[in-house]
Short mmCIF file of C-alpha atoms (C1' of nucleotides) and ligand atoms in Angstrom, two decimals:
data_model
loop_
_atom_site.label_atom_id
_atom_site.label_comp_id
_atom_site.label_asym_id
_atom_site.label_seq_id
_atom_site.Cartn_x
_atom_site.Cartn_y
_atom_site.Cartn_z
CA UNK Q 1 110.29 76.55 126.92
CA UNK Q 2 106.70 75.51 125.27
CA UNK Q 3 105.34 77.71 122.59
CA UNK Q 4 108.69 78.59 121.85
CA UNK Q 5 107.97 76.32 118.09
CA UNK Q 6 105.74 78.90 116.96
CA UNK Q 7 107.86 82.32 117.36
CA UNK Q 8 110.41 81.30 114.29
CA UNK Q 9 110.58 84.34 112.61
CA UNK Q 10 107.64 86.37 114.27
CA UNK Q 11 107.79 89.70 112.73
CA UNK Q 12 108.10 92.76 115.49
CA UNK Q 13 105.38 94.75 113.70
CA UNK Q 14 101.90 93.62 114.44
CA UNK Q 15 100.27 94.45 110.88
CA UNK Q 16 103.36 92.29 109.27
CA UNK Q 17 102.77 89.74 111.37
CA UNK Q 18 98.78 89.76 110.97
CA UNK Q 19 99.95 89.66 106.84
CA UNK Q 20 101.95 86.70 107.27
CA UNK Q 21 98.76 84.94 109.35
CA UNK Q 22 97.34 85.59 106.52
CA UNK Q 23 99.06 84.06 103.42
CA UNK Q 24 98.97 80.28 105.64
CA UNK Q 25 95.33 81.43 105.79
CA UNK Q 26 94.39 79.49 102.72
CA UNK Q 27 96.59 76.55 103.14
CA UNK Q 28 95.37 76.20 106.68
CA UNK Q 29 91.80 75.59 105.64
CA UNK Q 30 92.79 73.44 102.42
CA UNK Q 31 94.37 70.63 104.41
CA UNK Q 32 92.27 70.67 106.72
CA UNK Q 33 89.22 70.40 104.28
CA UNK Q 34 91.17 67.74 102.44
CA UNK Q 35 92.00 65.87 105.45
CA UNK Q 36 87.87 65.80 106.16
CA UNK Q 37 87.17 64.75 102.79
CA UNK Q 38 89.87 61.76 103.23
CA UNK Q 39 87.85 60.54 106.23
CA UNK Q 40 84.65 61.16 105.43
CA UNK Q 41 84.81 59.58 101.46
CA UNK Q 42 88.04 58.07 101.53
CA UNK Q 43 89.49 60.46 99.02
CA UNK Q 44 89.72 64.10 98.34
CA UNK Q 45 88.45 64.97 94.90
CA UNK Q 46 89.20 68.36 92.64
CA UNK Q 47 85.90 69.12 92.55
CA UNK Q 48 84.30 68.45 96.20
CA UNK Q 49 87.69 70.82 97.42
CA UNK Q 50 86.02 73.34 95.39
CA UNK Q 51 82.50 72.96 96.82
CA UNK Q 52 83.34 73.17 100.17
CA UNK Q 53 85.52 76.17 99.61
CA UNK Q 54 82.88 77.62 97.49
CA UNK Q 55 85.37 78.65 94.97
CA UNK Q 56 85.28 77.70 91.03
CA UNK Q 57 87.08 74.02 90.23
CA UNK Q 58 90.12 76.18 88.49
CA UNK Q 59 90.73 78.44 91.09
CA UNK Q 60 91.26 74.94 93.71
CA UNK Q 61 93.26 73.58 91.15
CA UNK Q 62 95.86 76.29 91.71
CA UNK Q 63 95.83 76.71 95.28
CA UNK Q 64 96.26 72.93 95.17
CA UNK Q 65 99.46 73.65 92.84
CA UNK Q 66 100.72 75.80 95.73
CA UNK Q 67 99.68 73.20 98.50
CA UNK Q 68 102.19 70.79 96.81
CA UNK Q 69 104.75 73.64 95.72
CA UNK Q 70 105.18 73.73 99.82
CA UNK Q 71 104.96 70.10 100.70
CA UNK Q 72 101.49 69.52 102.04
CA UNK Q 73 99.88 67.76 99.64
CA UNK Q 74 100.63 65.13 96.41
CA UNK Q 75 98.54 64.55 93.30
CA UNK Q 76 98.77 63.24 90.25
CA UNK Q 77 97.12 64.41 86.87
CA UNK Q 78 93.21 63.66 87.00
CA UNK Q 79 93.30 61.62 90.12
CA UNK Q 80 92.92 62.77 94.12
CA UNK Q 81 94.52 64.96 96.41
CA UNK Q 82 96.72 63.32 99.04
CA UNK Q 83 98.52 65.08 102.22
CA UNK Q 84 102.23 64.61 102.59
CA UNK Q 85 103.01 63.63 106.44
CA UNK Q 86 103.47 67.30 107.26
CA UNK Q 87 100.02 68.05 105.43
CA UNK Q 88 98.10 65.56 108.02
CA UNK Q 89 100.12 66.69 110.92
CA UNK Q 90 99.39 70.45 109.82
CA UNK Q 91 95.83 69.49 109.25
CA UNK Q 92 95.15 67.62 112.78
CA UNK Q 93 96.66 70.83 114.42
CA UNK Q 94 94.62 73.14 112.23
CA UNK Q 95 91.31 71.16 113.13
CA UNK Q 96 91.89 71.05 116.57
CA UNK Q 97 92.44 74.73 117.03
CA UNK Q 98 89.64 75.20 114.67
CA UNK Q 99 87.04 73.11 117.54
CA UNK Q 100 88.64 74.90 120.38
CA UNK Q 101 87.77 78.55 118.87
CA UNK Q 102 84.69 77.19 118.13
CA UNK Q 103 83.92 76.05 121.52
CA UNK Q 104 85.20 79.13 123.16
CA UNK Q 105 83.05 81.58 120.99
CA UNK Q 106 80.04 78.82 121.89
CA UNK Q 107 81.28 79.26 125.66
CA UNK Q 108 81.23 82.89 125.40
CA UNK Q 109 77.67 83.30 124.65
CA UNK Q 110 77.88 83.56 120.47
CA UNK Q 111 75.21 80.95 119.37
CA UNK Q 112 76.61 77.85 117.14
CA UNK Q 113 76.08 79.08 113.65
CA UNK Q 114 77.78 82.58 114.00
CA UNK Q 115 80.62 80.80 116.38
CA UNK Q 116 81.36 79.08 113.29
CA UNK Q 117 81.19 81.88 111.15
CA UNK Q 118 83.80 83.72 112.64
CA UNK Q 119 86.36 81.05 113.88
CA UNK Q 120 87.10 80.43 110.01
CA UNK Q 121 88.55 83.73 109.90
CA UNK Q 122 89.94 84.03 114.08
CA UNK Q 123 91.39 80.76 113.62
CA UNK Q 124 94.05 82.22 111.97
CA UNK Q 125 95.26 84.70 114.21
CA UNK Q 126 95.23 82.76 117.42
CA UNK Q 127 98.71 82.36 118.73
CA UNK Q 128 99.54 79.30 120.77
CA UNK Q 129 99.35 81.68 123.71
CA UNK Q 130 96.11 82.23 123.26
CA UNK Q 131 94.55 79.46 122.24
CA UNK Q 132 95.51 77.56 125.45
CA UNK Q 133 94.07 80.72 127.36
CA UNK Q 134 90.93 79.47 125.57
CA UNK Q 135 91.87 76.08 126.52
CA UNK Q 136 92.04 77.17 129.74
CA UNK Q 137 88.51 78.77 130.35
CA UNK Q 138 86.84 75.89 128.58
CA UNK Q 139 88.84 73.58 131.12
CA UNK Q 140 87.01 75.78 133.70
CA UNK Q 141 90.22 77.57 135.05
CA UNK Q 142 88.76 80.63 134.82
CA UNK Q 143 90.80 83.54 134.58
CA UNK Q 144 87.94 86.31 136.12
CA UNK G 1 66.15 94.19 115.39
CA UNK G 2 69.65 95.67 116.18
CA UNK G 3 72.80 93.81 114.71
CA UNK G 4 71.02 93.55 111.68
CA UNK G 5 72.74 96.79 109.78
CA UNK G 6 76.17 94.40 109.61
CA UNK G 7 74.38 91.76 107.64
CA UNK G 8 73.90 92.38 104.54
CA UNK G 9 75.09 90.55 102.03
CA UNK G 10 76.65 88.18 104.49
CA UNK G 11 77.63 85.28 101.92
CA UNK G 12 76.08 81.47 102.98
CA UNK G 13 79.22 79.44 102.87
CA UNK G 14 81.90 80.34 105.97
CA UNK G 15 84.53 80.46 103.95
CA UNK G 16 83.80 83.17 101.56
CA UNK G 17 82.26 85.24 104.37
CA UNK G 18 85.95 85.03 105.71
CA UNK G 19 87.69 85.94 102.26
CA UNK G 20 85.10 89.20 102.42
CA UNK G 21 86.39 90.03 105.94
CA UNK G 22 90.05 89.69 104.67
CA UNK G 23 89.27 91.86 101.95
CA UNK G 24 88.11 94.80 104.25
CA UNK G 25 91.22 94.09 106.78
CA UNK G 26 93.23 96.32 104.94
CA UNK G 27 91.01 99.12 104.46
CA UNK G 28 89.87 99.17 107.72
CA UNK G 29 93.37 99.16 109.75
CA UNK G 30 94.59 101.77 107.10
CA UNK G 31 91.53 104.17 108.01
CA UNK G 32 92.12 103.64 111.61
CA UNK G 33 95.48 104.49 111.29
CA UNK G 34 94.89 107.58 109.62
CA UNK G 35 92.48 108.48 112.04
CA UNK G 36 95.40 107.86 114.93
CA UNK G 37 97.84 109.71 112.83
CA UNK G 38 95.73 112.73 112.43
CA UNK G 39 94.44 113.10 116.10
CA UNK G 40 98.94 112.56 117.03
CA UNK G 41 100.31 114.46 114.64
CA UNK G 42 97.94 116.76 113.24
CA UNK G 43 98.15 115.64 109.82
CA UNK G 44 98.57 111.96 108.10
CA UNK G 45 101.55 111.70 105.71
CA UNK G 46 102.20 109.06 103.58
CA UNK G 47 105.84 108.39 104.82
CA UNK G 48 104.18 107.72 108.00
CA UNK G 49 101.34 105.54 107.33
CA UNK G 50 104.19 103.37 105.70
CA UNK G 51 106.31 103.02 108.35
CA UNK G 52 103.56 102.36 110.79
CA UNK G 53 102.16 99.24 108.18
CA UNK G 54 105.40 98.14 107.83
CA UNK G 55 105.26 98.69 103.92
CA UNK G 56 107.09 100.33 101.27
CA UNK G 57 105.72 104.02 100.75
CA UNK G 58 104.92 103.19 97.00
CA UNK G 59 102.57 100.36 98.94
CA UNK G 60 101.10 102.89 101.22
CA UNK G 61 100.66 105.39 97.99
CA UNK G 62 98.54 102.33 96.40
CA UNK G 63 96.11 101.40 99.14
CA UNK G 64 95.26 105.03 99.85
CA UNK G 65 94.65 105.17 96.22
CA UNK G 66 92.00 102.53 96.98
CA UNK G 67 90.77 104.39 99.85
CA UNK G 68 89.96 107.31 97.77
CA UNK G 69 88.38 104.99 95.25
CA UNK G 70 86.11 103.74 98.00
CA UNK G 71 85.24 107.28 98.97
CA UNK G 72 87.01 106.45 102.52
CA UNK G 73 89.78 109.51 102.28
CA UNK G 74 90.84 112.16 99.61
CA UNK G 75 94.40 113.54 99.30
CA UNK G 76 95.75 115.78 96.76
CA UNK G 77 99.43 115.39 95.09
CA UNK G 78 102.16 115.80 97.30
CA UNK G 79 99.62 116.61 100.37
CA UNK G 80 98.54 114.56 103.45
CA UNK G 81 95.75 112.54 103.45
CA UNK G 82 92.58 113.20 105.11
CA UNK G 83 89.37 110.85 106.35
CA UNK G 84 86.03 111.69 104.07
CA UNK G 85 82.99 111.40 106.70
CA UNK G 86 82.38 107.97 106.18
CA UNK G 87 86.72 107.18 106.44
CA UNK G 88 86.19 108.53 110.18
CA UNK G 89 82.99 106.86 110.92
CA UNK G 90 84.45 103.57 110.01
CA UNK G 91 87.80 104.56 111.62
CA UNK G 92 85.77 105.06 115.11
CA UNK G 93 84.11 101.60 114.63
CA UNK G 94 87.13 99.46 113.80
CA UNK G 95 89.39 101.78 116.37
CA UNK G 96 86.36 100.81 119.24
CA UNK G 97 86.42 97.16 118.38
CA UNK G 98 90.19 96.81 118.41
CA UNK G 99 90.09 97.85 121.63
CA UNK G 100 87.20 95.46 122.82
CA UNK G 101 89.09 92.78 121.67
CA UNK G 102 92.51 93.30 122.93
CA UNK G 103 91.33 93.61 126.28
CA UNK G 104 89.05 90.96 125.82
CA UNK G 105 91.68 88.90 124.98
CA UNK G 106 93.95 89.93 128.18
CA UNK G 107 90.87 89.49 130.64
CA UNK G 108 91.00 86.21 129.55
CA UNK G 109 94.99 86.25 130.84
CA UNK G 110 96.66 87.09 127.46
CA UNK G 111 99.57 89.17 128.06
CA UNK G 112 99.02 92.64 126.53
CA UNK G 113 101.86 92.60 123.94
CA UNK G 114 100.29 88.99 122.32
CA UNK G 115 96.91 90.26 123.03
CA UNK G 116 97.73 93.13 120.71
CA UNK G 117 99.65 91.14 117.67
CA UNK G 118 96.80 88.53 117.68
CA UNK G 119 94.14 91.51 118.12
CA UNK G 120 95.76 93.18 114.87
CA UNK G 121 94.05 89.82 112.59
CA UNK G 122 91.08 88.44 115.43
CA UNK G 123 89.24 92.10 114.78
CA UNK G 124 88.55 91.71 111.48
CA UNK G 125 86.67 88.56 111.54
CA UNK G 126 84.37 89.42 115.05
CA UNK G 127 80.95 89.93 114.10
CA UNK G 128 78.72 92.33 115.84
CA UNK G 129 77.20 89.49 117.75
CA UNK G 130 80.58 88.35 119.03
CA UNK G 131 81.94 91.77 120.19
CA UNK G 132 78.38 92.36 122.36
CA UNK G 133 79.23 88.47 123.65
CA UNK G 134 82.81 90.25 124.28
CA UNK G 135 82.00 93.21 125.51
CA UNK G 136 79.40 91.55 128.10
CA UNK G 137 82.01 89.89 129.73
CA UNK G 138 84.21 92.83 130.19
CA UNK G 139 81.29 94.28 131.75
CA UNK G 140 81.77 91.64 134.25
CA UNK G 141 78.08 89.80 133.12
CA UNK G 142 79.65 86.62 132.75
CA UNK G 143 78.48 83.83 130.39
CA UNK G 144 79.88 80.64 132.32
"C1'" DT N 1 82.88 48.95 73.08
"C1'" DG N 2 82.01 53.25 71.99
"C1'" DA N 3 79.47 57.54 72.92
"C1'" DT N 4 78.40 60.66 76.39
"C1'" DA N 5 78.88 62.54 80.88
"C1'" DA N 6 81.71 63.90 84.47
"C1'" DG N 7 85.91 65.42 86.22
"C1'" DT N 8 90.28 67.81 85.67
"C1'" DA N 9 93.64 70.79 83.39
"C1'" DT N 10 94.89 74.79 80.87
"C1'" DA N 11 94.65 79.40 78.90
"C1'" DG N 12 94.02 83.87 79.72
"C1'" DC N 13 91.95 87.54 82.09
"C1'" DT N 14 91.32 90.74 86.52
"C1'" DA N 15 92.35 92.83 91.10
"C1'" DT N 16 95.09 93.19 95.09
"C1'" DG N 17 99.07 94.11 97.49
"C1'" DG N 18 103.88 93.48 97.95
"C1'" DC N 19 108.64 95.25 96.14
"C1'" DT N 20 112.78 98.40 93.97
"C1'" DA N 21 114.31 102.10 91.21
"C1'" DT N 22 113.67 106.53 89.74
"C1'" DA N 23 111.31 110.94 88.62
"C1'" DT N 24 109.11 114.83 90.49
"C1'" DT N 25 107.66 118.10 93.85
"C1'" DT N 26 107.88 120.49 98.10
"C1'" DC N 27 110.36 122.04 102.10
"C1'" DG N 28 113.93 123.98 104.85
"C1'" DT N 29 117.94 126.51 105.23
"C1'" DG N 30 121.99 129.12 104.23
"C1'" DC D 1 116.04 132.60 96.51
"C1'" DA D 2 118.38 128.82 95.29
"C1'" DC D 3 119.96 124.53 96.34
"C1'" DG D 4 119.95 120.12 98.69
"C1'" DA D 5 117.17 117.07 101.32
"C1'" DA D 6 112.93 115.02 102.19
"C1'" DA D 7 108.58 113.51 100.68
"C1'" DT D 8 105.65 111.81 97.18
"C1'" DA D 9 104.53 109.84 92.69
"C1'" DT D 10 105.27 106.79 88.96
"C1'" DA D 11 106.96 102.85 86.37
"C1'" DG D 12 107.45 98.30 86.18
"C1'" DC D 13 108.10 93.99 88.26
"C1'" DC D 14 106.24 89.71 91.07
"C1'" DA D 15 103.01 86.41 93.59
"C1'" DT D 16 98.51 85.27 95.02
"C1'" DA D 17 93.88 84.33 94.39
"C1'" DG D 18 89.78 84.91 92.09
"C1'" DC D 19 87.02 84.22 87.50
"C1'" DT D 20 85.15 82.11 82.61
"C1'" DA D 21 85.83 79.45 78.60
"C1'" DT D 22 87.58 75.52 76.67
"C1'" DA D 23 90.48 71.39 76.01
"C1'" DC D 24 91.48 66.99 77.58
"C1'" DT D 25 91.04 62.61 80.19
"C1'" DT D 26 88.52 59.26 82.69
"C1'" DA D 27 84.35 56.89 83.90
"C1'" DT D 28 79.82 55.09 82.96
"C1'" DC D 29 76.40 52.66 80.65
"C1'" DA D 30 73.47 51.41 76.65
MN1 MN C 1 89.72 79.25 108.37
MN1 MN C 2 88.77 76.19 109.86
MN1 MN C 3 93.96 94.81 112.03
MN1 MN C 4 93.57 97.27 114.52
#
DNA sequence: TGATAAGTATAGCTATGGCTATATTTCGTG
DNA sequence: CACGAAATATAGCCATAGCTATACTTATCA
């Protein structure tokens, strides 16, 4: 049974379960960010994390805090951010389901810019189920 | 220039147009719910609200407390709750998109129940330009 | 090498949205 | 019409996520 990973503790009421989407919101897009600043200057810094986020340097500070309160992420005073092994694995799946909403919106008719727009916010909420449906019509198995 | 009346003060940087769109989630599925409750039951209680969010009624007290702060509803002590003219407009919009996108999402071979959970977080983040993009393909006017 | 600049941490504030426990009001019924 | 039950309000707690101001550490360069 695939997909089965994902239902641990999937709430029966949709607007609890839309709240807990929510709250792995932020940590979603913060390894994911920090994984793309690893790769693209070979280290995640305080300060670029809060750039990107477009957030003040103490307010990533904290949510960093909370990143390595739940495991994703290691640093140590004044130096880099580094993902834990479940941080990188969390961010590769994050990313990927990031380019495939992406694509879909793209494939749907929304032009690039505004695709991107909204997948950082529909990312979120797109249960495996779905996202291979999307998988799916950009494979060309369309479901019309 | 149509679509135009959603954009203002659409912030540059994707991810703090998302944390605005979070911010209005809560609003906007309370006022919709309201509306439902209203056209069911006849009136919109507070117990009920609660029980349909899946909160605590002191919780339900508190966001209708910032409905009425946003001019959205009005309720007196001990009474119902009740959509101001601008509550119900909004209630309409987010009602009409909700249902775009659930059955968006099972034209594209989401089972209904899924369709609806990941619906419930999706809706808030689906620009206008998205939901015509959506909306064309229900009407069969395919983009692929 | 030491002063300054840059980067990070910390303190302390706000707002939101959860919760439980309890007070208060209204409602229904005998 | 009074009393008990149901509904609502209030108090007070917590966590998260934002901010500015400021302290501290590290890095750079004259
Ligand atoms: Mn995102
Ligand atoms: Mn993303
Ligand atoms: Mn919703
Ligand atoms: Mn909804």
């Amino acid at each position: 049974m695939p997909d089965t990973f994902l239902d641990k503790d999937t709430p029966a009421n949709r607007f609890a379960r839309a709240r807990e989407a929510q709250a792995a919101a932020l940590l979603e897009d913060y390894v994911e960010m920090i994984g793309d600043l690893t790769a693209e200057l070979g280290e995640a810094r305080v300060a670029d994390i809060a750039e990107r986020m477009n957030v003040s340097q103490p307010t990533a500070t904290k949510s960093i805090a909370r990143l390595k309160r739940e495991g994703l992420a290691t640093s140590r005073p004044y130096r880099g951010v580094f993902l834990t092994d479940e941080g990188a694995r969390l961010a590769d799946r994050v990313r990927a389901r990031h380019r495939t909403v992406v694509a879909f919106l793209v494939r749907m008719g929304v032009p690039e810019e505004i695709a991107e727009l909204d997948a950082e916010g529909i990312e979120h909420h797109v249960s495996q189920v779905t996202l291979s449906a999307f998988e799916a019509v950009l494979k060309g198995e369309d479901p019309a």
